[in-house]
PDB file of C-alpha atoms and ligand atoms in Angstrom:
ATOM      1  CA  MET A1429     109.592  97.883  86.189  1.00 43.00           C
ATOM      2  CA  SER A1430     105.883  98.114  85.378  1.00 46.00           C
ATOM      3  CA  GLN A1431     103.935 101.380  84.949  1.00 47.00           C
ATOM      4  CA  SER A1432     102.311 100.873  88.349  1.00 53.00           C
ATOM      5  CA  ASP A1433     105.744 100.399  89.910  1.00 57.00           C
ATOM      6  CA  LYS A1434     107.020 103.768  88.769  1.00 51.00           C
ATOM      7  CA  MET A1435     104.430 105.155  91.174  1.00 57.00           C
ATOM      8  CA  TRP A1436     105.479 103.156  94.206  1.00 61.00           C
ATOM      9  CA  ASP A1437     108.482 103.588  96.415  1.00 68.00           C
ATOM     10  CA  ALA A1438     108.347 100.548  98.727  1.00 70.00           C
ATOM     11  CA  THR A1439     111.264 101.766 100.866  1.00 72.00           C
ATOM     12  CA  THR A1440     109.719 105.175 101.603  1.00 67.00           C
ATOM     13  CA  TYR A1441     106.433 103.374 102.228  1.00 66.00           C
ATOM     14  CA  ASP A1442     108.079 101.197 104.900  1.00 69.00           C
ATOM     15  CA  ASN A1443     110.417 103.782 106.416  1.00 67.00           C
ATOM     16  CA  LYS A1444     108.331 106.946 106.407  1.00 62.00           C
ATOM     17  CA  LEU A1445     104.716 105.786 106.138  1.00 66.00           C
ATOM     18  CA  SER A1446     104.566 102.768 108.426  1.00 66.00           C
ATOM     19  CA  PHE A1447     101.414 104.261 110.006  1.00 68.00           C
ATOM     20  CA  VAL A1448      99.419 102.738 107.101  1.00 66.00           C
ATOM     21  CA  SER A1449     100.008  99.215 108.443  1.00 67.00           C
ATOM     22  CA  GLU A1450     100.007 100.380 112.075  1.00 72.00           C
ATOM     23  CA  LEU A1451      96.501 101.899 111.793  1.00 72.00           C
ATOM     24  CA  GLY A1452      95.340  98.966 109.680  1.00 71.00           C
ATOM     25  CA  LYS A1453      95.664  96.755 112.761  1.00 74.00           C
ATOM     26  CA  ASN A1454      92.358  98.296 113.939  1.00 79.00           C
ATOM     27  CA  ILE A1455      90.417  96.141 111.528  1.00 87.00           C
ATOM     28  CA  PHE A1456      91.787  92.862 112.893  1.00 87.00           C
ATOM     29  CA  GLU A1457      88.963  93.142 115.404  1.00 88.00           C
ATOM     30  CA  LEU A1458      86.482  93.105 112.526  1.00 94.00           C
ATOM     31  CA  LEU A1459      88.246  90.258 110.719  1.00 96.00           C
ATOM     32  CA  GLU A1460      88.243  87.975 113.786  1.00 95.00           C
ATOM     33  CA  VAL A1461      90.522  85.517 112.020  1.00 96.00           C
ATOM     34  CA  GLN A1462      90.291  81.882 113.092  1.00 96.00           C
ATOM     35  CA  LYS A1463      93.153  79.366 113.146  1.00 97.00           C
ATOM     36  CA  GLY A1464      93.385  77.405 109.902  1.00 98.00           C
ATOM     37  CA  GLU A1465      91.398  79.894 107.806  1.00 98.00           C
ATOM     38  CA  LYS A1466      92.504  80.794 104.283  1.00 98.00           C
ATOM     39  CA  VAL A1467      92.705  84.575 103.929  1.00 98.00           C
ATOM     40  CA  LEU A1468      93.415  86.689 100.858  1.00 98.00           C
ATOM     41  CA  ASP A1469      95.058  90.059 101.674  1.00 97.00           C
ATOM     42  CA  LEU A1470      94.110  92.373  98.835  1.00 97.00           C
ATOM     43  CA  GLY A1471      96.629  95.179  98.273  1.00 96.00           C
ATOM     44  CA  CYS A1472      99.029  93.758 100.855  1.00 96.00           C
ATOM     45  CA  GLY A1473     101.795  96.344 100.272  1.00 93.00           C
ATOM     46  CA  THR A1474     105.011  95.153 101.895  1.00 93.00           C
ATOM     47  CA  GLY A1475     103.253  92.364 103.774  1.00 95.00           C
ATOM     48  CA  ASP A1476     103.200  93.494 107.421  1.00 93.00           C
ATOM     49  CA  LEU A1477      99.500  92.872 108.055  1.00 94.00           C
ATOM     50  CA  ALA A1478      99.502  89.591 106.083  1.00 96.00           C
ATOM     51  CA  ALA A1479     102.348  88.401 108.326  1.00 95.00           C
ATOM     52  CA  ILE A1480     100.429  89.276 111.503  1.00 93.00           C
ATOM     53  CA  ILE A1481      97.304  87.469 110.272  1.00 95.00           C
ATOM     54  CA  GLN A1482      99.444  84.434 109.439  1.00 95.00           C
ATOM     55  CA  ASP A1483     100.991  84.576 112.932  1.00 94.00           C
ATOM     56  CA  ARG A1484      97.458  84.247 114.277  1.00 93.00           C
ATOM     57  CA  GLY A1485      97.209  80.846 112.639  1.00 96.00           C
ATOM     58  CA  ALA A1486      95.664  81.557 109.242  1.00 97.00           C
ATOM     59  CA  PHE A1487      97.145  80.812 105.840  1.00 97.00           C
ATOM     60  CA  VAL A1488      97.478  84.148 104.045  1.00 97.00           C
ATOM     61  CA  HIS A1489      98.042  84.899 100.387  1.00 97.00           C
ATOM     62  CA  GLY A1490      98.985  88.553  99.856  1.00 97.00           C
ATOM     63  CA  ILE A1491      98.499  90.193  96.475  1.00 97.00           C
ATOM     64  CA  ASP A1492      99.515  93.642  95.275  1.00 96.00           C
ATOM     65  CA  MET A1493      99.809  95.301  91.869  1.00 94.00           C
ATOM     66  CA  SER A1494     103.238  96.689  92.643  1.00 93.00           C
ATOM     67  CA  GLU A1495     106.216  94.454  91.905  1.00 95.00           C
ATOM     68  CA  SER A1496     108.453  96.490  94.235  1.00 93.00           C
ATOM     69  CA  MET A1497     105.999  96.127  97.131  1.00 93.00           C
ATOM     70  CA  ILE A1498     105.782  92.357  96.559  1.00 97.00           C
ATOM     71  CA  GLN A1499     109.565  92.083  96.210  1.00 96.00           C
ATOM     72  CA  GLN A1500     109.970  93.828  99.565  1.00 95.00           C
ATOM     73  CA  ALA A1501     107.227  91.669 101.153  1.00 97.00           C
ATOM     74  CA  ARG A1502     109.024  88.492  99.995  1.00 97.00           C
ATOM     75  CA  GLN A1503     112.340  89.743 101.381  1.00 96.00           C
ATOM     76  CA  LYS A1504     110.806  90.571 104.760  1.00 95.00           C
ATOM     77  CA  TYR A1505     108.680  87.410 105.014  1.00 97.00           C
ATOM     78  CA  PRO A1506     110.357  84.723 102.847  1.00 96.00           C
ATOM     79  CA  SER A1507     108.188  81.865 104.062  1.00 94.00           C
ATOM     80  CA  HIS A1508     104.897  83.637 103.230  1.00 96.00           C
ATOM     81  CA  THR A1509     102.950  83.639  99.969  1.00 97.00           C
ATOM     82  CA  PHE A1510     102.824  86.857  97.937  1.00 97.00           C
ATOM     83  CA  SER A1511     101.938  87.483  94.296  1.00 96.00           C
ATOM     84  CA  VAL A1512     101.852  90.440  91.945  1.00 97.00           C
ATOM     85  CA  ALA A1513      98.226  90.694  90.806  1.00 96.00           C
ATOM     86  CA  ASP A1514      95.558  93.265  89.991  1.00 94.00           C
ATOM     87  CA  ALA A1515      92.641  92.827  92.398  1.00 90.00           C
ATOM     88  CA  GLN A1516      90.274  94.161  89.726  1.00 88.00           C
ATOM     89  CA  THR A1517      90.928  91.167  87.477  1.00 90.00           C
ATOM     90  CA  PHE A1518      92.318  88.637  89.946  1.00 90.00           C
ATOM     91  CA  SER A1519      91.036  85.073  89.679  1.00 89.00           C
ATOM     92  CA  THR A1520      92.063  81.892  91.439  1.00 90.00           C
ATOM     93  CA  PRO A1521      90.732  78.340  91.710  1.00 90.00           C
ATOM     94  CA  GLU A1522      91.293  78.683  95.497  1.00 92.00           C
ATOM     95  CA  GLN A1523      88.231  79.350  97.701  1.00 96.00           C
ATOM     96  CA  TYR A1524      89.048  81.674 100.610  1.00 98.00           C
ATOM     97  CA  ASP A1525      87.325  81.952 103.975  1.00 98.00           C
ATOM     98  CA  ALA A1526      87.985  85.689 104.104  1.00 98.00           C
ATOM     99  CA  VAL A1527      89.237  88.537 101.955  1.00 98.00           C
ATOM    100  CA  PHE A1528      90.909  91.315 103.928  1.00 96.00           C
ATOM    101  CA  SER A1529      91.946  94.716 102.605  1.00 97.00           C
ATOM    102  CA  ASN A1530      93.514  97.732 104.292  1.00 95.00           C
ATOM    103  CA  ALA A1531      94.059 101.091 102.549  1.00 94.00           C
ATOM    104  CA  ALA A1532      93.876  99.608  99.060  1.00 96.00           C
ATOM    105  CA  LEU A1533      90.316  99.755  97.696  1.00 97.00           C
ATOM    106  CA  HIS A1534      90.615 103.518  97.105  1.00 97.00           C
ATOM    107  CA  TRP A1535      93.147 102.732  94.339  1.00 95.00           C
ATOM    108  CA  MET A1536      90.663 100.474  92.544  1.00 95.00           C
ATOM    109  CA  LYS A1537      88.595 102.678  90.301  1.00 95.00           C
ATOM    110  CA  GLN A1538      86.574  99.816  88.838  1.00 95.00           C
ATOM    111  CA  PRO A1539      84.853  98.752  92.065  1.00 97.00           C
ATOM    112  CA  GLU A1540      82.253  96.527  90.380  1.00 97.00           C
ATOM    113  CA  GLN A1541      85.060  94.433  88.866  1.00 96.00           C
ATOM    114  CA  THR A1542      86.962  94.317  92.148  1.00 97.00           C
ATOM    115  CA  ILE A1543      83.863  93.210  94.048  1.00 98.00           C
ATOM    116  CA  ALA A1544      83.056  90.580  91.377  1.00 97.00           C
ATOM    117  CA  SER A1545      86.614  89.176  91.638  1.00 96.00           C
ATOM    118  CA  ILE A1546      86.376  89.000  95.417  1.00 97.00           C
ATOM    119  CA  TRP A1547      82.986  87.291  95.194  1.00 97.00           C
ATOM    120  CA  MET A1548      84.505  84.580  92.985  1.00 96.00           C
ATOM    121  CA  THR A1549      87.396  83.926  95.378  1.00 97.00           C
ATOM    122  CA  LEU A1550      85.219  83.560  98.505  1.00 98.00           C
ATOM    123  CA  ARG A1551      83.565  80.352  99.578  1.00 98.00           C
ATOM    124  CA  SER A1552      79.875  80.468 100.410  1.00 98.00           C
ATOM    125  CA  GLY A1553      79.661  81.902 103.956  1.00 98.00           C
ATOM    126  CA  GLY A1554      82.999  83.677 103.501  1.00 98.00           C
ATOM    127  CA  ARG A1555      83.501  87.346 104.410  1.00 98.00           C
ATOM    128  CA  PHE A1556      85.016  90.475 102.887  1.00 98.00           C
ATOM    129  CA  VAL A1557      86.423  92.831 105.541  1.00 98.00           C
ATOM    130  CA  ALA A1558      88.010  96.132 104.583  1.00 97.00           C
ATOM    131  CA  GLU A1559      89.014  99.658 105.471  1.00 96.00           C
ATOM    132  CA  PHE A1560      89.743 102.380 102.916  1.00 97.00           C
ATOM    133  CA  GLY A1561      89.314 106.071 102.161  1.00 97.00           C
ATOM    134  CA  GLY A1562      85.692 107.229 102.094  1.00 98.00           C
ATOM    135  CA  LYS A1563      83.991 110.331 100.675  1.00 98.00           C
ATOM    136  CA  GLY A1564      85.871 113.437 101.825  1.00 98.00           C
ATOM    137  CA  ASN A1565      89.092 111.529 102.526  1.00 98.00           C
ATOM    138  CA  ILE A1566      92.134 113.845 102.392  1.00 98.00           C
ATOM    139  CA  HIS A1567      89.849 116.609 101.119  1.00 97.00           C
ATOM    140  CA  ALA A1568      92.345 119.388 101.849  1.00 98.00           C
ATOM    141  CA  VAL A1569      95.173 117.536 100.083  1.00 98.00           C
ATOM    142  CA  TYR A1570      93.000 116.772  97.053  1.00 97.00           C
ATOM    143  CA  GLN A1571      91.885 120.424  96.803  1.00 97.00           C
ATOM    144  CA  ALA A1572      95.502 121.602  96.987  1.00 98.00           C
ATOM    145  CA  VAL A1573      96.450 119.206  94.157  1.00 97.00           C
ATOM    146  CA  VAL A1574      93.474 120.352  92.043  1.00 97.00           C
ATOM    147  CA  HIS A1575      94.367 124.021  92.585  1.00 97.00           C
ATOM    148  CA  PHE A1576      98.001 123.320  91.688  1.00 97.00           C
ATOM    149  CA  PHE A1577      96.974 121.847  88.325  1.00 96.00           C
ATOM    150  CA  GLU A1578      94.448 124.672  87.720  1.00 96.00           C
ATOM    151  CA  ARG A1579      97.174 127.266  88.313  1.00 95.00           C
ATOM    152  CA  HIS A1580      99.287 125.482  85.693  1.00 93.00           C
ATOM    153  CA  GLY A1581      96.425 125.224  83.163  1.00 94.00           C
ATOM    154  CA  MET A1582      95.971 121.445  83.566  1.00 92.00           C
ATOM    155  CA  ASP A1583      93.169 119.162  84.662  1.00 93.00           C
ATOM    156  CA  ALA A1584      93.711 117.171  87.856  1.00 94.00           C
ATOM    157  CA  VAL A1585      90.417 115.306  87.667  1.00 92.00           C
ATOM    158  CA  GLU A1586      91.411 113.155  84.701  1.00 93.00           C
ATOM    159  CA  ARG A1587      94.681 112.258  86.459  1.00 95.00           C
ATOM    160  CA  ASN A1588      92.982 111.407  89.744  1.00 96.00           C
ATOM    161  CA  PRO A1589      93.974 107.833  90.785  1.00 96.00           C
ATOM    162  CA  TRP A1590      91.783 107.840  93.915  1.00 97.00           C
ATOM    163  CA  TYR A1591      88.254 106.555  94.512  1.00 98.00           C
ATOM    164  CA  PHE A1592      86.612 107.694  97.755  1.00 98.00           C
ATOM    165  CA  PRO A1593      82.954 106.575  97.741  1.00 98.00           C
ATOM    166  CA  THR A1594      80.220 107.174 100.275  1.00 98.00           C
ATOM    167  CA  ILE A1595      79.312 104.305 102.526  1.00 97.00           C
ATOM    168  CA  GLY A1596      75.955 104.055 100.704  1.00 97.00           C
ATOM    169  CA  GLU A1597      77.584 103.849  97.293  1.00 98.00           C
ATOM    170  CA  TYR A1598      80.004 101.070  98.254  1.00 98.00           C
ATOM    171  CA  SER A1599      77.439  99.113 100.271  1.00 98.00           C
ATOM    172  CA  GLY A1600      75.094  99.349  97.266  1.00 98.00           C
ATOM    173  CA  LEU A1601      77.767  97.864  95.001  1.00 98.00           C
ATOM    174  CA  LEU A1602      78.418  95.058  97.481  1.00 98.00           C
ATOM    175  CA  GLU A1603      74.696  94.322  97.748  1.00 98.00           C
ATOM    176  CA  GLY A1604      74.344  94.501  93.954  1.00 98.00           C
ATOM    177  CA  GLN A1605      76.866  91.649  93.739  1.00 98.00           C
ATOM    178  CA  GLY A1606      74.903  89.621  96.287  1.00 98.00           C
ATOM    179  CA  PHE A1607      76.877  90.358  99.469  1.00 98.00           C
ATOM    180  CA  ARG A1608      75.060  90.853 102.775  1.00 98.00           C
ATOM    181  CA  VAL A1609      76.581  93.911 104.457  1.00 98.00           C
ATOM    182  CA  THR A1610      76.405  93.311 108.207  1.00 98.00           C
ATOM    183  CA  TYR A1611      78.542  96.259 109.355  1.00 97.00           C
ATOM    184  CA  ALA A1612      79.545  99.586 107.798  1.00 97.00           C
ATOM    185  CA  ARG A1613      81.028 102.699 109.320  1.00 96.00           C
ATOM    186  CA  HIS A1614      82.326 106.018 107.946  1.00 97.00           C
ATOM    187  CA  PHE A1615      84.417 108.145 110.301  1.00 96.00           C
ATOM    188  CA  ASP A1616      87.028 110.906 110.286  1.00 97.00           C
ATOM    189  CA  ARG A1617      90.488 109.947 111.484  1.00 94.00           C
ATOM    190  CA  PRO A1618      92.918 112.896 111.402  1.00 95.00           C
ATOM    191  CA  THR A1619      96.260 111.146 110.880  1.00 94.00           C
ATOM    192  CA  PRO A1620      99.567 112.540 112.199  1.00 94.00           C
ATOM    193  CA  LEU A1621     102.593 111.960 109.957  1.00 94.00           C
ATOM    194  CA  ALA A1622     105.941 111.140 111.535  1.00 89.00           C
ATOM    195  CA  GLY A1623     109.027 112.901 110.160  1.00 87.00           C
ATOM    196  CA  GLY A1624     108.636 116.600 110.969  1.00 91.00           C
ATOM    197  CA  GLU A1625     108.418 119.311 108.366  1.00 94.00           C
ATOM    198  CA  GLN A1626     109.276 117.077 105.384  1.00 94.00           C
ATOM    199  CA  ALA A1627     106.666 114.447 106.242  1.00 95.00           C
ATOM    200  CA  ILE A1628     104.052 115.772 103.824  1.00 97.00           C
ATOM    201  CA  ILE A1629     106.609 115.683 100.990  1.00 96.00           C
ATOM    202  CA  HIS A1630     107.260 111.977 101.694  1.00 92.00           C
ATOM    203  CA  TRP A1631     103.509 111.381 101.772  1.00 94.00           C
ATOM    204  CA  LEU A1632     103.016 113.157  98.429  1.00 96.00           C
ATOM    205  CA  ASN A1633     105.969 111.283  96.912  1.00 92.00           C
ATOM    206  CA  VAL A1634     104.341 107.956  97.627  1.00 88.00           C
ATOM    207  CA  PHE A1635     100.624 108.664  97.392  1.00 93.00           C
ATOM    208  CA  ALA A1636     100.279 111.564  94.944  1.00 96.00           C
ATOM    209  CA  ALA A1637     102.901 110.336  92.452  1.00 92.00           C
ATOM    210  CA  PRO A1638     100.287 108.967  89.976  1.00 93.00           C
ATOM    211  CA  PHE A1639      99.124 112.555  89.258  1.00 96.00           C
ATOM    212  CA  PHE A1640     102.624 113.329  87.969  1.00 95.00           C
ATOM    213  CA  THR A1641     103.649 110.356  85.799  1.00 92.00           C
ATOM    214  CA  ASP A1642     104.324 112.642  82.795  1.00 92.00           C
ATOM    215  CA  CYS A1643     106.437 115.168  84.766  1.00 92.00           C
ATOM    216  CA  THR A1644     110.189 115.267  85.297  1.00 95.00           C
ATOM    217  CA  ALA A1645     111.584 114.578  88.777  1.00 94.00           C
ATOM    218  CA  GLN A1646     112.336 118.295  89.157  1.00 96.00           C
ATOM    219  CA  GLU A1647     108.818 119.362  88.093  1.00 95.00           C
ATOM    220  CA  LYS A1648     107.341 116.862  90.509  1.00 96.00           C
ATOM    221  CA  SER A1649     109.457 117.997  93.418  1.00 96.00           C
ATOM    222  CA  GLN A1650     108.593 121.685  92.713  1.00 96.00           C
ATOM    223  CA  ALA A1651     104.918 120.721  92.553  1.00 97.00           C
ATOM    224  CA  PHE A1652     105.131 118.979  95.929  1.00 97.00           C
ATOM    225  CA  GLU A1653     106.823 122.020  97.512  1.00 97.00           C
ATOM    226  CA  GLU A1654     104.032 124.245  96.148  1.00 97.00           C
ATOM    227  CA  ILE A1655     101.284 121.885  97.344  1.00 98.00           C
ATOM    228  CA  ALA A1656     102.920 121.560 100.769  1.00 98.00           C
ATOM    229  CA  SER A1657     103.032 125.359 101.209  1.00 98.00           C
ATOM    230  CA  ALA A1658      99.364 125.608 100.238  1.00 97.00           C
ATOM    231  CA  LEU A1659      98.510 123.002 102.898  1.00 98.00           C
ATOM    232  CA  GLU A1660     100.579 124.463 105.702  1.00 97.00           C
ATOM    233  CA  ALA A1661      97.833 126.717 107.105  1.00 97.00           C
ATOM    234  CA  SER A1662      95.295 123.901 107.398  1.00 97.00           C
ATOM    235  CA  LEU A1663      97.333 120.726 108.110  1.00 98.00           C
ATOM    236  CA  TYR A1664     100.589 121.779 109.841  1.00 97.00           C
ATOM    237  CA  ARG A1665     100.411 122.547 113.540  1.00 94.00           C
ATOM    238  CA  GLU A1666     103.292 122.940 116.006  1.00 91.00           C
ATOM    239  CA  GLY A1667     105.792 121.002 113.911  1.00 93.00           C
ATOM    240  CA  GLN A1668     103.360 118.196 113.021  1.00 95.00           C
ATOM    241  CA  TRP A1669     101.493 117.418 109.796  1.00 97.00           C
ATOM    242  CA  ILE A1670      98.039 115.974 110.443  1.00 97.00           C
ATOM    243  CA  VAL A1671      96.304 114.698 107.318  1.00 97.00           C
ATOM    244  CA  ASP A1672      92.506 114.791 107.075  1.00 96.00           C
ATOM    245  CA  TYR A1673      91.801 111.083 106.622  1.00 97.00           C
ATOM    246  CA  SER A1674      88.232 109.805 106.551  1.00 97.00           C
ATOM    247  CA  ARG A1675      87.706 106.058 106.493  1.00 96.00           C
ATOM    248  CA  VAL A1676      85.087 103.510 105.543  1.00 97.00           C
ATOM    249  CA  GLN A1677      85.080 100.081 107.199  1.00 96.00           C
ATOM    250  CA  PHE A1678      82.732  97.221 106.393  1.00 98.00           C
ATOM    251  CA  ILE A1679      82.040  93.530 106.810  1.00 98.00           C
ATOM    252  CA  ALA A1680      80.157  91.801 103.986  1.00 98.00           C
ATOM    253  CA  TYR A1681      79.228  88.114 103.794  1.00 98.00           C
ATOM    254  CA  LYS A1682      78.764  85.934 100.726  1.00 98.00           C
ATOM    255  CA  PRO A1683      75.566  83.991 101.569  1.00 98.00           C
TER     256      PRO A1683
HETATM  257  C1  BEZ B 809      94.574 106.749 102.308  1.00 82.20           C
HETATM  258  O1  BEZ B 809      95.053 105.713 102.761  1.00 82.20           O
HETATM  259  O2  BEZ B 809      93.626 107.328 102.809  1.00 82.20           O
HETATM  260  C2  BEZ B 809      95.123 107.310 101.063  1.00 82.20           C
HETATM  261  C3  BEZ B 809      96.082 106.657 100.388  1.00 82.20           C
HETATM  262  C4  BEZ B 809      96.529 107.154  99.214  1.00 82.20           C
HETATM  263  C5  BEZ B 809      96.047 108.318  98.730  1.00 82.20           C
HETATM  264  C6  BEZ B 809      95.117 108.969  99.422  1.00 82.20           C
HETATM  265  C7  BEZ B 809      94.653 108.464 100.606  1.00 82.20           C
END
């Protein structure tokens, strides 16, 4: 199991956090996939969106850094193509018509490298279509994590695995590479979690795990209980956790 895999629990991701793929379907409208197109799904997780795009007649190659996510994707969709790969360094002789990414770019803290890799994989005229966390995404959760570490005399900032840029910052990086950004939008999308009172603990277990790679399982679970109590006043209403998501979507063309 690789270092990145210790952070990912593909089963919890599928069973408790299926909203990630569900909400990702919104950007199909931006992708406007055509039959016969070759599409790279960057950060494909357990493959649900790649499978839908393929059902629409495209050939899809899904890549993800997590071996357990890719293992689960292959089990669910055995006839589809999935590989373990880091999007920040990915290279392929294949030329794709489109690169698609849902809820993955905010894990890629070297955006210039990611964008350069994507540029190389696209044919001229190809498009990069994505949605991910923008500036202010999960602000309340992030603040609760920072305060937790402060209370325990540690620095959360150096552990932070997330990258939530402004729309201007990311568009600037895309343009710096040579992309033509034809659409960009930054919007708040408060996101309800299924699973009642424990839902935020499941969320933290999957998404906040990289802050805690040097902690024991017991320390981590105590930390999550503490963070959850701190968040209750702002994010828990009438038996429902609603997380303060804020998303960026864009379409960028390689001329
Ligand atoms: C998100 O999809 O917005 C997200 C994922 C992981 C950590 C934080 C936010």
